[in-house]
């Protein structure tokens, strides 16, 4: 498992222990607030010109207040009281397109590298984070779980296990599919398809009870810079198997190959970096950078 995959796994453990800080149902262990975030790579306007993803209005159709505008690097995030089948609308002055999604209650869905045109929306990948639900059925022979989310009326998702899926208890103990039973509460991270099927990256059995303090986890990271947005303090890195977002904060230390301090403007796309960061429990999937070291200088095409 890659370093960044481990980072996402740690993020899932933290989210699972978050509890009901945002008003989730009593005893559910989840927040009532769901989230959709991602980045828009490009917009093909009506005249055939390809533009950046900045300034696109993103709306969850029919949900009051659930809208935002993508920032200068195409990133966006919407949080609100919505779950189940939703329609996401992307609009500019001359293009409008929609994308249907299934959002498990209390989860965060991440849409990567969206491309928008008049015919619709395509995406590089879709990941769900922090989905906590109750097991309705276990079929270890078929390597599948049926899992209900926890906002009435419940929506059911098919979780597919594979040899690369990480199965563990909340205390870190490794388990097998046979250790999971109907009625168990589990947390799931994975890639979600259009048919409510989730290809599991990680399954955690028995998340801590609501109200359990959520410790901030320090994680190691390494990858190539895909996007650098210094005004917003956001970086996107790729380790070859997954991507994650880094947020630069006032305490972030940035250094070059020989350990000399540099600013954000000293980082370029395709630079290789490694370092450490902290999982921010209020923003699943985002790591607050603690110390980053640039390993190599990008050669721009």
PDB file of C-alpha atoms in Angstrom:
ATOM      1  CA  UNK A   1       0.000   0.000   0.000  1.00  0.00           C
ATOM      2  CA  UNK A   2       1.398   3.410  -0.987  1.00  0.00           C
ATOM      3  CA  UNK A   3       2.204   6.146   1.489  1.00  0.00           C
ATOM      4  CA  UNK A   4      -0.682   8.295   0.299  1.00  0.00           C
ATOM      5  CA  UNK A   5      -3.049   5.329   0.439  1.00  0.00           C
ATOM      6  CA  UNK A   6      -2.020   4.996   4.075  1.00  0.00           C
ATOM      7  CA  UNK A   7      -2.746   8.706   4.488  1.00  0.00           C
ATOM      8  CA  UNK A   8      -6.277   8.187   3.151  1.00  0.00           C
ATOM      9  CA  UNK A   9      -6.694   5.186   5.453  1.00  0.00           C
ATOM     10  CA  UNK A  10      -5.671   7.276   8.462  1.00  0.00           C
ATOM     11  CA  UNK A  11      -8.078   9.988   7.338  1.00  0.00           C
ATOM     12  CA  UNK A  12     -10.862   7.412   7.298  1.00  0.00           C
ATOM     13  CA  UNK A  13     -10.035   6.244  10.830  1.00  0.00           C
ATOM     14  CA  UNK A  14     -10.141   9.832  12.053  1.00  0.00           C
ATOM     15  CA  UNK A  15     -13.422  10.600  10.289  1.00  0.00           C
ATOM     16  CA  UNK A  16     -14.951   7.404  11.667  1.00  0.00           C
ATOM     17  CA  UNK A  17     -14.126   8.604  15.177  1.00  0.00           C
ATOM     18  CA  UNK A  18     -15.427  12.115  14.573  1.00  0.00           C
ATOM     19  CA  UNK A  19     -18.783  11.521  16.206  1.00  0.00           C
ATOM     20  CA  UNK A  20     -21.799  13.835  16.057  1.00  0.00           C
ATOM     21  CA  UNK A  21     -20.106  17.215  16.226  1.00  0.00           C
ATOM     22  CA  UNK A  22     -22.181  18.533  13.333  1.00  0.00           C
ATOM     23  CA  UNK A  23     -25.523  17.203  14.511  1.00  0.00           C
ATOM     24  CA  UNK A  24     -25.561  13.650  13.235  1.00  0.00           C
ATOM     25  CA  UNK A  25     -28.235  11.212  14.393  1.00  0.00           C
ATOM     26  CA  UNK A  26     -27.672  10.096  17.976  1.00  0.00           C
ATOM     27  CA  UNK A  27     -25.751   6.817  18.021  1.00  0.00           C
ATOM     28  CA  UNK A  28     -24.926   6.931  14.320  1.00  0.00           C
ATOM     29  CA  UNK A  29     -21.303   8.003  14.685  1.00  0.00           C
ATOM     30  CA  UNK A  30     -21.571  10.232  11.611  1.00  0.00           C
ATOM     31  CA  UNK A  31     -22.164  13.860  10.814  1.00  0.00           C
ATOM     32  CA  UNK A  32     -25.469  14.903   9.266  1.00  0.00           C
ATOM     33  CA  UNK A  33     -23.449  17.021   6.827  1.00  0.00           C
ATOM     34  CA  UNK A  34     -22.377  15.486   3.512  1.00  0.00           C
ATOM     35  CA  UNK A  35     -19.761  16.940   1.210  1.00  0.00           C
ATOM     36  CA  UNK A  36     -18.865  17.012  -2.476  1.00  0.00           C
ATOM     37  CA  UNK A  37     -15.484  18.374  -3.507  1.00  0.00           C
ATOM     38  CA  UNK A  38     -13.092  18.059  -6.406  1.00  0.00           C
ATOM     39  CA  UNK A  39     -11.257  19.855  -9.151  1.00  0.00           C
ATOM     40  CA  UNK A  40     -12.364  20.923 -12.639  1.00  0.00           C
ATOM     41  CA  UNK A  41      -9.545  20.322 -15.108  1.00  0.00           C
ATOM     42  CA  UNK A  42     -11.085  22.034 -18.130  1.00  0.00           C
ATOM     43  CA  UNK A  43     -14.257  23.488 -19.654  1.00  0.00           C
ATOM     44  CA  UNK A  44     -15.016  23.163 -23.371  1.00  0.00           C
ATOM     45  CA  UNK A  45     -17.235  26.159 -24.149  1.00  0.00           C
ATOM     46  CA  UNK A  46     -19.854  26.443 -26.862  1.00  0.00           C
ATOM     47  CA  UNK A  47     -17.366  27.856 -29.388  1.00  0.00           C
ATOM     48  CA  UNK A  48     -15.052  24.876 -29.001  1.00  0.00           C
ATOM     49  CA  UNK A  49     -12.432  26.674 -26.930  1.00  0.00           C
ATOM     50  CA  UNK A  50     -10.957  24.827 -23.964  1.00  0.00           C
ATOM     51  CA  UNK A  51     -10.701  26.943 -20.812  1.00  0.00           C
ATOM     52  CA  UNK A  52      -9.505  26.350 -17.271  1.00  0.00           C
ATOM     53  CA  UNK A  53     -11.914  25.213 -14.563  1.00  0.00           C
ATOM     54  CA  UNK A  54     -11.873  28.512 -12.684  1.00  0.00           C
ATOM     55  CA  UNK A  55     -15.103  30.414 -12.021  1.00  0.00           C
ATOM     56  CA  UNK A  56     -17.549  27.555 -12.620  1.00  0.00           C
ATOM     57  CA  UNK A  57     -20.745  27.677 -10.556  1.00  0.00           C
ATOM     58  CA  UNK A  58     -21.363  24.277  -8.946  1.00  0.00           C
ATOM     59  CA  UNK A  59     -24.817  23.548  -7.483  1.00  0.00           C
ATOM     60  CA  UNK A  60     -26.553  20.584  -5.845  1.00  0.00           C
ATOM     61  CA  UNK A  61     -29.887  20.885  -7.640  1.00  0.00           C
ATOM     62  CA  UNK A  62     -32.893  21.420  -5.374  1.00  0.00           C
ATOM     63  CA  UNK A  63     -30.896  21.927  -2.155  1.00  0.00           C
ATOM     64  CA  UNK A  64     -31.084  25.479  -0.839  1.00  0.00           C
ATOM     65  CA  UNK A  65     -27.695  27.032  -0.203  1.00  0.00           C
ATOM     66  CA  UNK A  66     -25.748  24.053  -1.632  1.00  0.00           C
ATOM     67  CA  UNK A  67     -23.669  25.870  -4.226  1.00  0.00           C
ATOM     68  CA  UNK A  68     -20.217  27.355  -4.715  1.00  0.00           C
ATOM     69  CA  UNK A  69     -17.871  28.742  -7.389  1.00  0.00           C
ATOM     70  CA  UNK A  70     -14.640  26.935  -8.321  1.00  0.00           C
ATOM     71  CA  UNK A  71     -11.446  28.787  -7.404  1.00  0.00           C
ATOM     72  CA  UNK A  72      -8.509  29.753  -9.613  1.00  0.00           C
ATOM     73  CA  UNK A  73      -7.219  26.176  -9.941  1.00  0.00           C
ATOM     74  CA  UNK A  74     -10.688  24.671 -10.488  1.00  0.00           C
ATOM     75  CA  UNK A  75     -11.104  23.338  -6.945  1.00  0.00           C
ATOM     76  CA  UNK A  76     -14.519  23.403  -5.256  1.00  0.00           C
ATOM     77  CA  UNK A  77     -16.271  22.081  -2.157  1.00  0.00           C
ATOM     78  CA  UNK A  78     -19.958  21.978  -1.159  1.00  0.00           C
ATOM     79  CA  UNK A  79     -21.207  20.812   2.246  1.00  0.00           C
ATOM     80  CA  UNK A  80     -24.822  20.538   3.319  1.00  0.00           C
ATOM     81  CA  UNK A  81     -27.806  18.455   4.405  1.00  0.00           C
ATOM     82  CA  UNK A  82     -28.123  16.149   1.398  1.00  0.00           C
ATOM     83  CA  UNK A  83     -27.669  12.439   0.678  1.00  0.00           C
ATOM     84  CA  UNK A  84     -28.802   9.713  -1.672  1.00  0.00           C
ATOM     85  CA  UNK A  85     -29.297  10.439  -5.393  1.00  0.00           C
ATOM     86  CA  UNK A  86     -28.415  14.064  -6.154  1.00  0.00           C
ATOM     87  CA  UNK A  87     -27.760  16.046  -9.320  1.00  0.00           C
ATOM     88  CA  UNK A  88     -24.723  18.296  -9.543  1.00  0.00           C
ATOM     89  CA  UNK A  89     -24.910  21.189 -12.041  1.00  0.00           C
ATOM     90  CA  UNK A  90     -21.831  22.905 -13.483  1.00  0.00           C
ATOM     91  CA  UNK A  91     -22.469  26.234 -15.210  1.00  0.00           C
ATOM     92  CA  UNK A  92     -20.513  29.016 -16.868  1.00  0.00           C
ATOM     93  CA  UNK A  93     -21.786  31.914 -18.970  1.00  0.00           C
ATOM     94  CA  UNK A  94     -22.240  29.667 -22.016  1.00  0.00           C
ATOM     95  CA  UNK A  95     -22.075  26.026 -20.829  1.00  0.00           C
ATOM     96  CA  UNK A  96     -24.321  24.099 -18.453  1.00  0.00           C
ATOM     97  CA  UNK A  97     -23.933  20.392 -17.721  1.00  0.00           C
ATOM     98  CA  UNK A  98     -25.120  18.014 -14.991  1.00  0.00           C
ATOM     99  CA  UNK A  99     -23.805  14.905 -13.285  1.00  0.00           C
ATOM    100  CA  UNK A 100     -25.893  12.465 -11.213  1.00  0.00           C
ATOM    101  CA  UNK A 101     -24.290  11.187  -8.010  1.00  0.00           C
ATOM    102  CA  UNK A 102     -25.125   8.883  -5.110  1.00  0.00           C
ATOM    103  CA  UNK A 103     -23.923  10.427  -1.859  1.00  0.00           C
ATOM    104  CA  UNK A 104     -23.900   8.190   1.246  1.00  0.00           C
ATOM    105  CA  UNK A 105     -25.214  10.075   4.285  1.00  0.00           C
ATOM    106  CA  UNK A 106     -22.458  11.884   6.156  1.00  0.00           C
ATOM    107  CA  UNK A 107     -19.785  11.075   3.571  1.00  0.00           C
ATOM    108  CA  UNK A 108     -17.467  13.210   1.478  1.00  0.00           C
ATOM    109  CA  UNK A 109     -17.384  12.438  -2.244  1.00  0.00           C
ATOM    110  CA  UNK A 110     -14.278  13.594  -4.115  1.00  0.00           C
ATOM    111  CA  UNK A 111     -14.448  14.097  -7.910  1.00  0.00           C
ATOM    112  CA  UNK A 112     -11.050  14.264  -9.606  1.00  0.00           C
ATOM    113  CA  UNK A 113     -10.072  15.939 -12.888  1.00  0.00           C
ATOM    114  CA  UNK A 114     -13.534  16.845 -14.201  1.00  0.00           C
ATOM    115  CA  UNK A 115     -13.922  17.815 -17.843  1.00  0.00           C
ATOM    116  CA  UNK A 116     -17.074  19.757 -18.720  1.00  0.00           C
ATOM    117  CA  UNK A 117     -18.736  20.416 -22.070  1.00  0.00           C
ATOM    118  CA  UNK A 118     -22.244  20.840 -23.440  1.00  0.00           C
ATOM    119  CA  UNK A 119     -22.644  17.048 -23.717  1.00  0.00           C
ATOM    120  CA  UNK A 120     -21.957  16.358 -20.045  1.00  0.00           C
ATOM    121  CA  UNK A 121     -19.294  15.839 -17.394  1.00  0.00           C
ATOM    122  CA  UNK A 122     -16.493  13.255 -17.377  1.00  0.00           C
ATOM    123  CA  UNK A 123     -14.184  12.544 -14.467  1.00  0.00           C
ATOM    124  CA  UNK A 124     -10.887  10.877 -13.718  1.00  0.00           C
ATOM    125  CA  UNK A 125     -12.018   9.155 -10.504  1.00  0.00           C
ATOM    126  CA  UNK A 126     -14.598   9.286  -7.747  1.00  0.00           C
ATOM    127  CA  UNK A 127     -13.684   8.556  -4.150  1.00  0.00           C
ATOM    128  CA  UNK A 128     -15.890   8.462  -1.059  1.00  0.00           C
ATOM    129  CA  UNK A 129     -14.414   9.221   2.349  1.00  0.00           C
ATOM    130  CA  UNK A 130     -15.766   8.671   5.833  1.00  0.00           C
ATOM    131  CA  UNK A 131     -18.889   6.709   4.874  1.00  0.00           C
ATOM    132  CA  UNK A 132     -20.104   5.018   8.075  1.00  0.00           C
ATOM    133  CA  UNK A 133     -22.929   2.511   7.734  1.00  0.00           C
ATOM    134  CA  UNK A 134     -24.486  -0.708   9.007  1.00  0.00           C
ATOM    135  CA  UNK A 135     -23.851  -4.066   7.353  1.00  0.00           C
ATOM    136  CA  UNK A 136     -27.066  -5.595   5.967  1.00  0.00           C
ATOM    137  CA  UNK A 137     -25.539  -8.719   4.405  1.00  0.00           C
ATOM    138  CA  UNK A 138     -22.110 -10.380   4.130  1.00  0.00           C
ATOM    139  CA  UNK A 139     -21.081 -12.730   1.292  1.00  0.00           C
ATOM    140  CA  UNK A 140     -17.406 -13.544   1.761  1.00  0.00           C
ATOM    141  CA  UNK A 141     -17.448 -16.123  -1.053  1.00  0.00           C
ATOM    142  CA  UNK A 142     -18.463 -13.332  -3.437  1.00  0.00           C
ATOM    143  CA  UNK A 143     -16.326 -10.775  -1.533  1.00  0.00           C
ATOM    144  CA  UNK A 144     -19.240  -8.358  -1.199  1.00  0.00           C
ATOM    145  CA  UNK A 145     -21.042  -6.504   1.573  1.00  0.00           C
ATOM    146  CA  UNK A 146     -24.428  -4.792   1.462  1.00  0.00           C
ATOM    147  CA  UNK A 147     -24.205  -1.661   3.610  1.00  0.00           C
ATOM    148  CA  UNK A 148     -26.953   0.783   4.595  1.00  0.00           C
ATOM    149  CA  UNK A 149     -26.095   4.407   5.254  1.00  0.00           C
ATOM    150  CA  UNK A 150     -27.540   5.900   8.411  1.00  0.00           C
ATOM    151  CA  UNK A 151     -29.954   8.640   7.481  1.00  0.00           C
ATOM    152  CA  UNK A 152     -33.621   7.560   7.182  1.00  0.00           C
ATOM    153  CA  UNK A 153     -34.713   6.415   4.712  1.00  0.00           C
ATOM    154  CA  UNK A 154     -31.497   4.399   4.408  1.00  0.00           C
ATOM    155  CA  UNK A 155     -29.777   4.007   1.045  1.00  0.00           C
ATOM    156  CA  UNK A 156     -28.018   0.722   0.334  1.00  0.00           C
ATOM    157  CA  UNK A 157     -24.586   0.335  -1.257  1.00  0.00           C
ATOM    158  CA  UNK A 158     -22.773  -2.757  -2.545  1.00  0.00           C
ATOM    159  CA  UNK A 159     -19.197  -2.806  -1.219  1.00  0.00           C
ATOM    160  CA  UNK A 160     -16.833  -4.988  -3.253  1.00  0.00           C
ATOM    161  CA  UNK A 161     -13.728  -6.342  -1.536  1.00  0.00           C
ATOM    162  CA  UNK A 162     -10.512  -7.220  -3.346  1.00  0.00           C
ATOM    163  CA  UNK A 163      -7.062  -8.536  -2.471  1.00  0.00           C
ATOM    164  CA  UNK A 164      -5.876  -4.927  -2.090  1.00  0.00           C
ATOM    165  CA  UNK A 165      -8.707  -3.877   0.265  1.00  0.00           C
ATOM    166  CA  UNK A 166      -7.511  -3.134   3.809  1.00  0.00           C
ATOM    167  CA  UNK A 167      -9.737  -4.743   6.477  1.00  0.00           C
ATOM    168  CA  UNK A 168      -9.123  -3.754  10.093  1.00  0.00           C
ATOM    169  CA  UNK A 169     -10.678  -2.915  13.433  1.00  0.00           C
ATOM    170  CA  UNK A 170     -10.703   0.639  14.752  1.00  0.00           C
ATOM    171  CA  UNK A 171      -7.774  -0.286  17.039  1.00  0.00           C
ATOM    172  CA  UNK A 172      -5.636  -1.168  13.989  1.00  0.00           C
ATOM    173  CA  UNK A 173      -5.950  -4.975  14.241  1.00  0.00           C
ATOM    174  CA  UNK A 174      -6.072  -6.675  10.838  1.00  0.00           C
ATOM    175  CA  UNK A 175      -9.208  -8.765  10.188  1.00  0.00           C
ATOM    176  CA  UNK A 176     -10.747 -10.942   7.474  1.00  0.00           C
ATOM    177  CA  UNK A 177     -14.131 -10.769   5.760  1.00  0.00           C
ATOM    178  CA  UNK A 178     -15.307 -13.581   8.067  1.00  0.00           C
ATOM    179  CA  UNK A 179     -14.938 -11.219  11.042  1.00  0.00           C
ATOM    180  CA  UNK A 180     -17.639  -8.932   9.639  1.00  0.00           C
ATOM    181  CA  UNK A 181     -21.267  -9.793  10.469  1.00  0.00           C
ATOM    182  CA  UNK A 182     -24.702  -8.424   9.633  1.00  0.00           C
ATOM    183  CA  UNK A 183     -25.588  -5.576  11.959  1.00  0.00           C
ATOM    184  CA  UNK A 184     -21.964  -4.451  12.431  1.00  0.00           C
ATOM    185  CA  UNK A 185     -21.149  -0.781  12.041  1.00  0.00           C
ATOM    186  CA  UNK A 186     -18.329  -0.208   9.565  1.00  0.00           C
ATOM    187  CA  UNK A 187     -16.554   2.696   7.909  1.00  0.00           C
ATOM    188  CA  UNK A 188     -15.756   2.449   4.195  1.00  0.00           C
ATOM    189  CA  UNK A 189     -13.369   4.278   1.895  1.00  0.00           C
ATOM    190  CA  UNK A 190     -13.357   3.469  -1.796  1.00  0.00           C
ATOM    191  CA  UNK A 191     -14.166   4.358  -5.378  1.00  0.00           C
ATOM    192  CA  UNK A 192     -17.888   4.664  -6.045  1.00  0.00           C
ATOM    193  CA  UNK A 193     -19.544   3.777  -9.352  1.00  0.00           C
ATOM    194  CA  UNK A 194     -22.785   5.019 -10.888  1.00  0.00           C
ATOM    195  CA  UNK A 195     -24.671   1.889  -9.747  1.00  0.00           C
ATOM    196  CA  UNK A 196     -24.026   2.429  -5.985  1.00  0.00           C
ATOM    197  CA  UNK A 197     -21.172  -0.058  -6.045  1.00  0.00           C
ATOM    198  CA  UNK A 198     -18.089   0.859  -4.012  1.00  0.00           C
ATOM    199  CA  UNK A 199     -14.723  -0.753  -4.773  1.00  0.00           C
ATOM    200  CA  UNK A 200     -13.330  -0.801  -1.244  1.00  0.00           C
ATOM    201  CA  UNK A 201      -9.883   0.576  -0.495  1.00  0.00           C
ATOM    202  CA  UNK A 202     -10.412   0.230   3.252  1.00  0.00           C
ATOM    203  CA  UNK A 203     -13.070  -1.171   5.605  1.00  0.00           C
ATOM    204  CA  UNK A 204     -12.900  -0.475   9.334  1.00  0.00           C
ATOM    205  CA  UNK A 205     -15.023  -2.577  11.696  1.00  0.00           C
ATOM    206  CA  UNK A 206     -16.561  -0.991  14.773  1.00  0.00           C
ATOM    207  CA  UNK A 207     -15.676   2.712  14.584  1.00  0.00           C
ATOM    208  CA  UNK A 208     -15.384   4.310  18.054  1.00  0.00           C
ATOM    209  CA  UNK A 209     -18.615   5.434  19.701  1.00  0.00           C
ATOM    210  CA  UNK A 210     -19.871   8.996  19.092  1.00  0.00           C
ATOM    211  CA  UNK A 211     -18.125  11.533  21.291  1.00  0.00           C
ATOM    212  CA  UNK A 212     -14.767   9.738  21.230  1.00  0.00           C
ATOM    213  CA  UNK A 213     -12.050  12.406  20.912  1.00  0.00           C
ATOM    214  CA  UNK A 214     -10.658  12.538  17.390  1.00  0.00           C
ATOM    215  CA  UNK A 215      -6.857  12.738  17.628  1.00  0.00           C
ATOM    216  CA  UNK A 216      -4.985  14.614  14.937  1.00  0.00           C
ATOM    217  CA  UNK A 217      -2.837  12.115  13.056  1.00  0.00           C
ATOM    218  CA  UNK A 218       0.611  12.934  11.668  1.00  0.00           C
ATOM    219  CA  UNK A 219       1.340  11.156   8.368  1.00  0.00           C
ATOM    220  CA  UNK A 220       4.255  10.850   5.975  1.00  0.00           C
ATOM    221  CA  UNK A 221       3.735  11.713   2.331  1.00  0.00           C
ATOM    222  CA  UNK A 222       5.600  11.607  -0.957  1.00  0.00           C
ATOM    223  CA  UNK A 223       4.537  12.388  -4.502  1.00  0.00           C
ATOM    224  CA  UNK A 224       4.707  14.621  -7.555  1.00  0.00           C
ATOM    225  CA  UNK A 225       2.998  17.992  -7.597  1.00  0.00           C
ATOM    226  CA  UNK A 226       0.020  17.970  -9.967  1.00  0.00           C
ATOM    227  CA  UNK A 227      -1.255  21.435  -9.082  1.00  0.00           C
ATOM    228  CA  UNK A 228       0.212  24.409  -7.199  1.00  0.00           C
ATOM    229  CA  UNK A 229      -2.098  27.250  -6.140  1.00  0.00           C
ATOM    230  CA  UNK A 230      -0.154  29.626  -3.909  1.00  0.00           C
ATOM    231  CA  UNK A 231      -2.939  32.253  -3.446  1.00  0.00           C
ATOM    232  CA  UNK A 232      -5.243  29.607  -1.961  1.00  0.00           C
ATOM    233  CA  UNK A 233      -2.418  27.662  -0.294  1.00  0.00           C
ATOM    234  CA  UNK A 234      -3.530  24.396  -1.914  1.00  0.00           C
ATOM    235  CA  UNK A 235      -1.352  21.707  -3.481  1.00  0.00           C
ATOM    236  CA  UNK A 236      -2.424  18.493  -5.224  1.00  0.00           C
ATOM    237  CA  UNK A 237       0.077  15.617  -5.198  1.00  0.00           C
ATOM    238  CA  UNK A 238       0.096  12.231  -6.908  1.00  0.00           C
ATOM    239  CA  UNK A 239       2.139   9.228  -5.748  1.00  0.00           C
ATOM    240  CA  UNK A 240       1.328   7.190  -8.857  1.00  0.00           C
ATOM    241  CA  UNK A 241      -1.637   5.337  -7.375  1.00  0.00           C
ATOM    242  CA  UNK A 242      -3.721   8.040  -5.688  1.00  0.00           C
ATOM    243  CA  UNK A 243      -3.981  11.783  -5.190  1.00  0.00           C
ATOM    244  CA  UNK A 244      -4.473  13.954  -2.164  1.00  0.00           C
ATOM    245  CA  UNK A 245      -4.736  17.634  -1.371  1.00  0.00           C
ATOM    246  CA  UNK A 246      -2.298  19.505   0.840  1.00  0.00           C
ATOM    247  CA  UNK A 247      -3.142  22.773   2.530  1.00  0.00           C
ATOM    248  CA  UNK A 248      -0.309  25.163   3.338  1.00  0.00           C
ATOM    249  CA  UNK A 249      -0.754  26.838   6.732  1.00  0.00           C
ATOM    250  CA  UNK A 250       1.299  29.565   8.493  1.00  0.00           C
ATOM    251  CA  UNK A 251       3.328  26.907  10.348  1.00  0.00           C
ATOM    252  CA  UNK A 252       4.212  24.934   7.180  1.00  0.00           C
ATOM    253  CA  UNK A 253       7.965  24.682   6.616  1.00  0.00           C
ATOM    254  CA  UNK A 254       9.050  24.519   2.948  1.00  0.00           C
ATOM    255  CA  UNK A 255      12.663  23.711   2.040  1.00  0.00           C
ATOM    256  CA  UNK A 256      14.585  22.909  -1.120  1.00  0.00           C
ATOM    257  CA  UNK A 257      16.875  19.972  -1.943  1.00  0.00           C
ATOM    258  CA  UNK A 258      19.643  21.207   0.367  1.00  0.00           C
ATOM    259  CA  UNK A 259      17.354  22.245   3.221  1.00  0.00           C
ATOM    260  CA  UNK A 260      17.193  25.964   2.453  1.00  0.00           C
ATOM    261  CA  UNK A 261      13.826  27.676   3.143  1.00  0.00           C
ATOM    262  CA  UNK A 262      11.717  28.494   0.087  1.00  0.00           C
ATOM    263  CA  UNK A 263       8.279  29.973  -0.470  1.00  0.00           C
ATOM    264  CA  UNK A 264       5.289  28.447  -2.209  1.00  0.00           C
ATOM    265  CA  UNK A 265       6.414  30.227  -5.385  1.00  0.00           C
ATOM    266  CA  UNK A 266       9.497  28.001  -5.277  1.00  0.00           C
ATOM    267  CA  UNK A 267       7.329  24.961  -6.038  1.00  0.00           C
ATOM    268  CA  UNK A 268       6.361  23.988  -9.580  1.00  0.00           C
ATOM    269  CA  UNK A 269       4.121  21.410 -11.153  1.00  0.00           C
ATOM    270  CA  UNK A 270       5.876  18.028 -11.538  1.00  0.00           C
ATOM    271  CA  UNK A 271       8.255  18.733  -8.636  1.00  0.00           C
ATOM    272  CA  UNK A 272       8.845  15.689  -6.448  1.00  0.00           C
ATOM    273  CA  UNK A 273       8.277  16.375  -2.759  1.00  0.00           C
ATOM    274  CA  UNK A 274       8.179  14.455   0.497  1.00  0.00           C
ATOM    275  CA  UNK A 275       7.421  15.443   4.046  1.00  0.00           C
ATOM    276  CA  UNK A 276       4.814  15.190   6.755  1.00  0.00           C
ATOM    277  CA  UNK A 277       1.406  16.619   7.561  1.00  0.00           C
ATOM    278  CA  UNK A 278      -1.579  16.466   9.853  1.00  0.00           C
ATOM    279  CA  UNK A 279      -5.013  15.024   9.074  1.00  0.00           C
ATOM    280  CA  UNK A 280      -7.611  17.746   9.592  1.00  0.00           C
ATOM    281  CA  UNK A 281     -10.758  15.963  10.868  1.00  0.00           C
ATOM    282  CA  UNK A 282     -13.008  18.760   9.635  1.00  0.00           C
ATOM    283  CA  UNK A 283     -11.846  18.405   6.031  1.00  0.00           C
ATOM    284  CA  UNK A 284     -11.653  14.702   5.143  1.00  0.00           C
ATOM    285  CA  UNK A 285      -9.103  13.969   2.456  1.00  0.00           C
ATOM    286  CA  UNK A 286      -7.079  17.160   3.051  1.00  0.00           C
ATOM    287  CA  UNK A 287      -3.729  17.070   4.827  1.00  0.00           C
ATOM    288  CA  UNK A 288      -2.361  20.197   6.499  1.00  0.00           C
ATOM    289  CA  UNK A 289       1.279  20.312   5.475  1.00  0.00           C
ATOM    290  CA  UNK A 290       3.739  20.394   8.375  1.00  0.00           C
ATOM    291  CA  UNK A 291       7.096  20.122   6.586  1.00  0.00           C
ATOM    292  CA  UNK A 292       7.674  19.677   2.850  1.00  0.00           C
ATOM    293  CA  UNK A 293      10.995  19.153   1.102  1.00  0.00           C
ATOM    294  CA  UNK A 294      11.368  19.651  -2.638  1.00  0.00           C
ATOM    295  CA  UNK A 295      13.347  16.737  -4.054  1.00  0.00           C
ATOM    296  CA  UNK A 296      13.745  17.909  -7.633  1.00  0.00           C
ATOM    297  CA  UNK A 297      12.993  20.908  -9.790  1.00  0.00           C
ATOM    298  CA  UNK A 298      10.372  20.422 -12.496  1.00  0.00           C
ATOM    299  CA  UNK A 299      11.314  20.729 -16.146  1.00  0.00           C
ATOM    300  CA  UNK A 300       8.440  22.588 -17.744  1.00  0.00           C
ATOM    301  CA  UNK A 301       7.377  21.439 -21.250  1.00  0.00           C
TER     302      UNK A 301
END
